[in-house]
Coordinates of C-alpha atoms in Angstrom, one line a residue:
M1 CA 23.4 99.6 25.1
D2 CA 25.2 96.3 25.1
A3 CA 23.4 93.8 22.2
T4 CA 24.6 91.0 23.7
H5 CA 22.1 91.5 26.2
L6 CA 19.4 89.6 25.9
G7 CA 16.0 92.0 24.6
R8 CA 18.1 94.8 23.8
M9 CA 17.6 95.3 20.1
T10 CA 21.1 95.3 17.7
P11 CA 21.8 98.9 16.6
P12 CA 21.4 98.5 12.7
S13 CA 25.0 98.6 10.9
D14 CA 23.8 101.4 8.0
P15 CA 21.5 104.1 8.7
P16 CA 17.6 103.4 7.2
P17 CA 17.6 103.8 3.4
L18 CA 16.9 106.8 2.2
S19 CA 13.2 106.7 0.0
Q20 CA 12.8 108.0 -3.0
D21 CA 11.7 111.0 -2.0
L22 CA 14.2 111.8 -0.1
L23 CA 16.9 110.4 -3.2
A24 CA 15.6 113.4 -5.5
L25 CA 15.7 115.5 -2.1
A26 CA 19.7 114.7 -1.8
R27 CA 20.4 115.9 -4.8
T28 CA 19.3 119.7 -4.3
L29 CA 22.6 119.2 -2.1
D30 CA 26.0 120.1 -2.9
S31 CA 28.8 116.8 -3.0
D32 CA 30.2 118.4 0.4
T33 CA 27.2 119.2 2.2
L34 CA 25.7 115.6 1.2
S35 CA 28.8 114.3 2.4
R36 CA 28.4 115.2 5.7
V37 CA 24.9 115.0 6.5
I38 CA 25.6 111.0 5.4
A39 CA 28.4 111.5 8.6
L40 CA 25.5 112.7 10.9
R41 CA 23.0 109.6 9.6
D42 CA 26.3 107.0 10.3
W43 CA 27.5 109.0 13.5
L44 CA 23.5 108.5 14.7
V45 CA 23.2 105.5 14.1
T46 CA 27.3 103.8 15.7
A47 CA 28.2 106.5 17.7
A48 CA 25.2 107.9 19.3
V49 CA 23.0 104.8 19.1
R50 CA 25.7 103.4 21.9
M51 CA 25.8 107.1 23.9
E52 CA 25.7 106.0 28.4
D53 CA 24.1 109.4 28.5
P54 CA 21.0 110.6 26.3
N55 CA 22.2 114.4 27.1
L56 CA 24.8 114.0 24.4
V57 CA 22.6 112.4 22.1
L58 CA 20.9 116.2 21.9
T59 CA 23.6 118.1 21.7
G60 CA 25.2 116.0 20.2
F61 CA 22.9 116.0 17.2
V62 CA 22.5 119.6 17.5
E63 CA 25.4 121.0 17.7
R64 CA 26.1 118.7 14.5
L65 CA 23.3 120.4 12.8
I66 CA 24.4 124.3 13.4
A67 CA 27.9 122.3 12.3
L68 CA 26.3 122.3 8.2
G69 CA 24.8 125.9 8.9
L70 CA 21.9 125.3 10.4
P71 CA 20.5 128.8 12.5
I72 CA 19.5 126.6 16.6
H73 CA 19.2 128.6 18.8
R74 CA 16.0 126.1 21.2
A75 CA 15.9 122.2 19.9
A76 CA 13.3 120.4 22.2
S77 CA 12.7 116.7 22.5
A78 CA 10.2 114.9 24.2
I79 CA 9.6 110.5 24.5
E80 CA 7.5 109.1 26.4
T81 CA 8.5 105.4 29.2
L82 CA 7.3 103.7 31.0
H83 CA 7.6 103.8 35.0
S84 CA 5.2 104.0 37.9
E85 CA 6.9 107.1 38.2
Y86 CA 7.2 108.8 35.0
A87 CA 5.0 109.8 31.7
G88 CA 7.3 110.9 30.1
I89 CA 10.9 112.7 29.7
G90 CA 11.3 116.0 27.9
R91 CA 15.2 117.3 27.5
F92 CA 15.7 121.2 26.3
W93 CA 18.7 122.2 24.3
T94 CA 19.5 126.1 24.7
P95 CA 23.2 127.8 23.3
E96 CA 23.9 129.0 26.6
E97 CA 22.6 125.7 28.8
G98 CA 23.1 123.1 27.2
T99 CA 21.0 120.0 27.3
V100 CA 18.5 119.6 30.8
M101 CA 16.9 117.0 30.9
R102 CA 12.8 117.4 33.0
Y103 CA 11.1 114.5 33.9
L104 CA 6.6 115.0 32.3
P105 CA 4.6 113.6 35.7
H106 CA 1.8 111.0 35.0
G107 CA -1.6 112.7 35.3
E108 CA -4.8 115.1 33.9
R109 CA -2.7 117.9 33.8
R110 CA 0.3 116.3 31.7
D111 CA -2.2 115.3 29.8
Q112 CA -4.2 118.3 28.9
V113 CA -0.9 120.0 28.8
Y114 CA 0.0 117.9 25.3
R115 CA -3.1 117.1 24.2
S116 CA -2.4 122.0 23.1
S117 CA 0.7 121.1 22.4
P118 CA 2.5 121.5 19.1
F119 CA 3.8 117.9 19.6
A120 CA 0.1 116.4 20.3
H121 CA -0.5 118.5 17.1
V122 CA 2.1 116.9 14.3
N123 CA 1.1 113.6 15.9
R124 CA -2.7 114.7 15.0
T125 CA -1.9 115.0 11.7
G126 CA 0.8 113.0 11.2
E127 CA 3.3 116.3 9.3
W128 CA 5.0 118.4 10.3
L129 CA 4.8 122.1 11.6
L130 CA 6.5 125.1 9.8
L131 CA 6.0 127.8 12.0
D132 CA 6.7 131.8 11.2
L133 CA 6.9 132.7 14.8
R134 CA 5.2 137.0 13.1
E135 CA 2.3 135.8 12.2
A136 CA 1.5 133.1 14.1
P137 CA -1.6 134.1 16.2
D138 CA -0.2 133.9 20.1
D139 CA -3.6 131.9 21.1
L140 CA -2.4 128.4 18.2
F141 CA -0.9 125.9 21.0
P142 CA 0.1 127.7 24.0
I143 CA 3.6 127.5 24.4
I144 CA 3.7 130.1 21.0
P145 CA 3.9 133.5 23.2
E146 CA 7.1 132.1 25.4
L147 CA 9.2 131.0 22.0
K148 CA 8.0 135.2 20.7
A149 CA 9.0 136.0 24.0
A150 CA 12.1 134.7 23.5
G151 CA 13.4 136.4 20.1
L152 CA 13.1 132.8 17.7
R153 CA 11.5 133.9 15.1
H154 CA 10.3 130.3 12.7
Y155 CA 10.2 126.7 15.0
V156 CA 10.3 123.7 13.9
T157 CA 8.1 120.1 15.4
V158 CA 8.6 116.6 13.9
P159 CA 7.0 114.1 14.8
I160 CA 8.0 111.2 15.6
R161 CA 6.2 108.5 16.0
F162 CA 7.0 104.5 17.8
I163 CA 6.0 100.9 16.6
N164 CA 3.8 100.9 19.7
G165 CA 2.2 103.4 19.0
A166 CA 4.7 105.8 21.9
E167 CA 3.9 110.4 20.6
N168 CA 7.4 111.3 20.1
A169 CA 9.0 114.6 18.8
L170 CA 11.9 117.1 18.7
S171 CA 11.3 120.7 18.3
L172 CA 13.3 123.4 16.7
A173 CA 13.4 127.4 17.0
T174 CA 15.4 129.4 15.2
R175 CA 15.8 133.8 16.3
A176 CA 17.2 133.8 12.0
P177 CA 14.9 136.1 10.2
E178 CA 15.3 133.9 7.3
G179 CA 14.3 129.7 8.5
F180 CA 16.5 127.4 7.9
G181 CA 15.8 128.4 4.6
E182 CA 15.2 124.9 2.0
R183 CA 18.6 123.8 2.4
G184 CA 18.0 123.5 5.9
L185 CA 14.3 121.2 5.2
T186 CA 16.1 119.3 3.1
I187 CA 18.9 118.4 5.4
L188 CA 16.3 117.8 8.3
R189 CA 14.5 115.8 6.2
L190 CA 17.7 113.3 5.5
V191 CA 18.6 113.3 8.7
M192 CA 15.3 113.0 10.7
P193 CA 14.8 109.4 9.7
S194 CA 17.9 108.1 11.4
F195 CA 17.3 110.5 14.6
A196 CA 13.7 108.7 14.8
L197 CA 15.1 105.2 14.9
V198 CA 17.3 105.5 17.2
T199 CA 15.5 107.2 19.5
E200 CA 13.2 104.2 18.9
L201 CA 16.0 102.0 20.0
R202 CA 17.5 103.1 22.8
A203 CA 12.7 104.0 24.7
T204 CA 12.7 100.0 23.8
S205 CA 15.9 99.1 25.3
N206 CA 15.2 101.5 28.2
R207 CA 11.7 100.0 28.5
L208 CA 12.7 96.8 29.7
D209 CA 15.6 97.9 31.6
E210 CA 13.0 100.4 33.1
V211 CA 10.0 98.0 34.0
L212 CA 12.5 95.0 34.9
R213 CA 14.0 97.1 37.3
I214 CA 10.7 98.3 38.8
Y215 CA 9.3 94.8 39.3
V216 CA 12.3 92.3 40.5
G217 CA 14.5 94.8 41.8
D218 CA 18.1 96.0 40.4
D219 CA 20.1 93.0 40.9
P220 CA 18.2 90.6 39.4
H221 CA 16.8 92.4 36.5
R222 CA 20.4 93.4 35.4
A223 CA 20.8 89.4 35.5
I224 CA 18.0 89.1 33.9
L225 CA 19.4 91.0 30.2
S226 CA 22.9 89.4 30.7
G227 CA 20.9 85.7 30.3
A228 CA 20.2 85.4 33.5
I229 CA 16.6 82.9 32.0
L230 CA 17.6 79.4 31.8
R231 CA 15.3 77.1 35.2
G232 CA 18.1 76.6 37.6
Q233 CA 19.7 79.3 37.8
V234 CA 20.2 80.5 41.2
T235 CA 22.9 82.9 42.3
R236 CA 23.8 84.0 46.2
I237 CA 24.6 87.1 47.6
R238 CA 25.9 87.3 50.9
S239 CA 23.9 89.8 52.7
A240 CA 22.3 91.1 55.9
I241 CA 18.5 90.2 55.2
L242 CA 15.6 92.3 56.3
F243 CA 11.5 90.2 56.3
A244 CA 9.3 92.3 57.5
D245 CA 4.8 92.8 57.1
M246 CA 2.2 93.9 58.4
R247 CA 0.0 91.9 62.0
E248 CA -3.6 91.7 60.7
Y249 CA -3.4 93.3 57.1
T250 CA -5.9 90.5 56.6
R251 CA -8.4 91.9 59.0
I252 CA -7.8 94.8 58.5
S253 CA -7.9 95.0 54.6
S254 CA -11.3 93.2 55.1
T255 CA -13.4 96.3 55.6
L256 CA -11.9 98.2 53.0
S257 CA -12.1 98.4 49.3
P258 CA -9.5 97.3 47.2
E259 CA -8.2 100.6 45.5
S260 CA -8.1 101.7 49.3
A261 CA -6.5 98.1 50.0
V262 CA -3.4 99.5 46.8
E263 CA -3.3 102.5 48.2
L264 CA -2.6 101.3 52.3
L265 CA 0.1 98.6 51.2
N266 CA 0.6 101.6 48.8
D267 CA 1.5 104.1 52.2
Y268 CA 3.3 101.4 54.2
F269 CA 5.6 100.7 51.9
D270 CA 6.4 104.4 52.0
C271 CA 7.7 104.2 55.1
L272 CA 9.7 101.3 54.8
V273 CA 11.3 101.2 51.1
P274 CA 13.3 104.9 52.1
P275 CA 14.9 103.7 54.8
I276 CA 16.1 100.3 53.4
E277 CA 17.9 102.1 49.8
D278 CA 18.8 104.8 52.4
E279 CA 21.4 102.5 53.4
G280 CA 21.6 100.9 50.8
G281 CA 19.5 98.0 50.4
E282 CA 17.5 96.5 48.0
V283 CA 14.2 95.5 48.0
L284 CA 14.4 91.5 46.7
K285 CA 10.4 91.1 46.9
Y286 CA 6.8 92.6 47.9
L287 CA 5.4 89.4 49.3
G288 CA 1.4 90.8 49.4
D289 CA 2.4 93.1 52.9
G290 CA 5.2 91.8 53.3
L291 CA 8.3 92.8 51.8
L292 CA 11.8 91.0 51.2
A293 CA 15.3 92.9 51.5
I294 CA 18.8 92.8 51.2
V295 CA 21.9 95.2 52.5
R296 CA 25.6 93.0 50.1
D297 CA 28.4 92.4 52.6
K298 CA 31.4 94.8 51.2
G299 CA 34.4 92.5 51.1
D300 CA 34.6 92.0 55.0
D301 CA 33.1 94.3 55.9
T302 CA 29.9 92.5 57.4
G303 CA 29.2 94.7 60.2
G304 CA 28.8 97.6 57.8
A305 CA 25.5 95.3 56.1
A306 CA 24.4 94.7 59.2
Q307 CA 24.4 98.4 61.0
A308 CA 22.6 99.6 58.0
A309 CA 20.0 96.9 57.5
L310 CA 19.0 97.7 62.0
S311 CA 19.9 101.3 61.1
A312 CA 17.1 100.8 58.1
A313 CA 15.3 99.3 60.4
T314 CA 14.2 101.3 63.0
K315 CA 14.4 104.0 60.8
A316 CA 11.5 102.3 59.0
L317 CA 9.4 101.0 62.3
R318 CA 9.6 105.2 63.4
R319 CA 8.0 105.4 60.3
V320 CA 5.4 103.9 60.8
H321 CA 4.7 105.2 64.2
T322 CA 5.0 108.4 63.0
A323 CA 1.9 107.5 60.5
N324 CA 0.0 105.9 62.6
N325 CA -0.3 109.0 65.8
E326 CA -0.9 111.0 62.4
G327 CA -4.0 109.1 61.1
R328 CA -2.1 107.9 57.3
F329 CA -3.9 104.1 57.8
P330 CA -7.1 103.8 57.7
V331 CA -6.8 101.4 61.4
P332 CA -3.3 102.4 63.4
I333 CA -1.4 99.1 61.8
G334 CA 1.6 97.4 63.9
I335 CA 4.6 95.8 61.7
G336 CA 7.1 93.3 62.5
I337 CA 10.5 93.3 61.1
A338 CA 13.6 90.5 61.6
L339 CA 16.7 90.4 60.8
H340 CA 19.4 87.6 59.6
H341 CA 22.2 86.6 58.1
G342 CA 23.6 84.9 55.7
D343 CA 22.4 83.7 51.6
A344 CA 19.9 85.4 49.6
A345 CA 19.3 82.9 46.3
Y346 CA 18.3 84.6 43.2
G347 CA 16.3 81.3 40.9
N348 CA 14.1 81.3 38.3
V349 CA 12.0 78.7 38.9
G350 CA 8.0 77.7 37.7
S351 CA 8.0 75.8 34.2
G352 CA 7.9 76.0 30.5
R353 CA 7.6 79.9 28.9
R354 CA 6.5 81.0 32.2
L355 CA 9.3 81.6 34.7
D356 CA 9.7 84.1 38.9
F357 CA 12.9 85.1 39.2
T358 CA 11.9 85.0 43.1
V359 CA 14.6 84.9 45.9
I360 CA 14.8 81.0 47.8
G361 CA 16.5 79.0 49.9
R362 CA 17.2 78.5 53.6
D363 CA 18.7 81.9 54.9
V364 CA 15.1 83.6 53.6
N365 CA 13.0 80.6 54.8
L366 CA 14.5 81.0 58.8
A367 CA 14.3 85.0 58.1
S368 CA 9.8 85.5 57.4
R369 CA 9.7 82.1 60.4
I370 CA 12.2 84.7 62.9
A371 CA 9.8 86.9 62.0
E372 CA 5.8 84.4 62.5
L373 CA 8.0 85.2 66.1
N374 CA 8.1 88.8 66.4
K375 CA 4.0 88.8 67.0
Q376 CA 4.3 85.3 69.6
L377 CA 6.9 88.2 71.4
G378 CA 5.8 90.9 71.2
E379 CA 8.0 92.3 70.0
P380 CA 8.4 95.2 66.2
L381 CA 11.7 94.0 65.5
L382 CA 13.9 90.6 65.7
M383 CA 17.4 89.9 65.6
S384 CA 19.0 86.3 64.2
K385 CA 22.2 84.9 66.0
S386 CA 23.8 85.1 63.2
F387 CA 23.2 88.6 62.7
V388 CA 23.6 89.9 65.7
E389 CA 27.5 88.2 65.4
H390 CA 27.7 90.8 62.9
L391 CA 26.9 94.2 64.8
W392 CA 29.5 96.3 67.3
G393 CA 26.1 97.3 70.6
N394 CA 24.7 93.8 72.6
P395 CA 21.9 93.2 71.7
S396 CA 19.4 92.0 73.9
P397 CA 19.2 87.6 74.5
L398 CA 15.3 86.4 73.8
G399 CA 16.0 83.0 74.3
A400 CA 15.6 80.0 71.8
H401 CA 12.5 79.4 70.3
A402 CA 10.8 76.6 67.8
V403 CA 9.9 77.4 63.9
D404 CA 8.0 76.0 61.2
G405 CA 10.5 73.8 59.1
F406 CA 13.6 73.9 61.6
E407 CA 14.6 71.2 63.9
E408 CA 16.5 73.4 65.8
K409 CA 15.6 76.1 68.3
I410 CA 15.8 79.8 67.1
E411 CA 18.3 81.5 68.9
V412 CA 16.3 85.9 68.6
F413 CA 17.3 88.6 70.1
K414 CA 16.6 92.9 70.0
P415 CA 18.4 95.8 70.2

C-alpha cells in the first residue's frame, strides 16, 4: 500500500492508544508478555498494513498469537467489499492448511447465511461472543455442529465495524479444554483494536482500488491513483483499437422495460468482453450499446497486438451468433466491430470538480467511424489499412470510403 497514491490512507506510525479499561488489563500481564503484545501491535500497523498478500496478514496475526501462548486451531474473518461480482471475502485459517480465501456471493442466500451467523450477532450487539461449545446448543447458530465435529471446544467472535457501517468480524476457536483463558482473552482485547484498524485501512484502500477499476479500467485506475487527476492531462498508448456496437439497439430497446434493456446489454457484453480479456485486451469504455477496447503493443511486436485484437473480434462474433441461435436475446441482434491501429489517448476532460477520465483522439474517432461503415457495407467486421499492415494474413480489400469528420477516404478490409 503506497501512501503517496491519491486516495490511499497513510498507515499510522503508532498503534491506537489504549483506553483506561485496556490500560487496566495491560497491567495484569507480566512485563515479558506485555512487551510481546506491544511488538504485535507494532507489527500490525507497520508491516501487516503494507503486505501485498492479504492472506499473510491473517496468517501472521494468528501465528504471533500462538507464539504468545494462545492455543488457536481455527480462525476465520469476513470482510465486506464493494465489488460487482461478490459481496465479501472470507478467510479461513487452520494449522493444516494455512489461510484459504473464499469469495462471498451477492444474493439472498448469502444474506440468510449471514443473518443467522455469530458474525451478524456480534455486529448487532456490539459485544464479543464467547462460547463453551460443550454447553452451546446445536441450534444456537448453524455453524455450531460443524465446530463441534472438528473437535473444537471454545469459540470467540469479535465484531469489526468500519466507520462507513460495514459489518465485519473475526472468530477464533480452540480444541484446548480450558479455552483461551483470562490471559489469552486479555491479549486479544489488547491487540484487536490494532487488527481492526489495519483491516479497515486495507479494506478502504481495496474498495477505492476496486471501484475505480470497475468504472474506468485497469490502466486508467492506476493512473488516477498515482495522481493523474489534472484537467487536460493526456496519456497515449500505441495499440490495436477495437470498437464494437449493436445494430438497431434503439429500436430493439424501445419495446423493452428498462430492466430488460439492461439485461440485454449485460448478456450482449458477456459475448464481447471475455474474448477481449482472454486475448490480453482491456475494455476502456462502455458507450451505451458499444464499447471501446485496446490490445497494447508489446515493444516492436505490433503484429501480436493486431492478431490478438482480430482473434478477440472473431470470437466475439461467434459468441453473439451462438447466443442468437440459443434465443438468449429478446430478438436476434446484429453487431459491428471495427479494428484500427494507432494511439488510444486517455485524457481528463470536464470542468471544475467534475471530470471524466475518457478516451479521446483521432484514432479513437476513426475506429468509431469505421464501425458506422459496418452498417453501410453489411459487414460485421472491418479493419483499417493501418491495422491490416500489422497483420500476418492477407485480408480482402473493400475499397476506400468517405466517413464523417475525415477529409480523406478511408480504406477498409475484411478478414
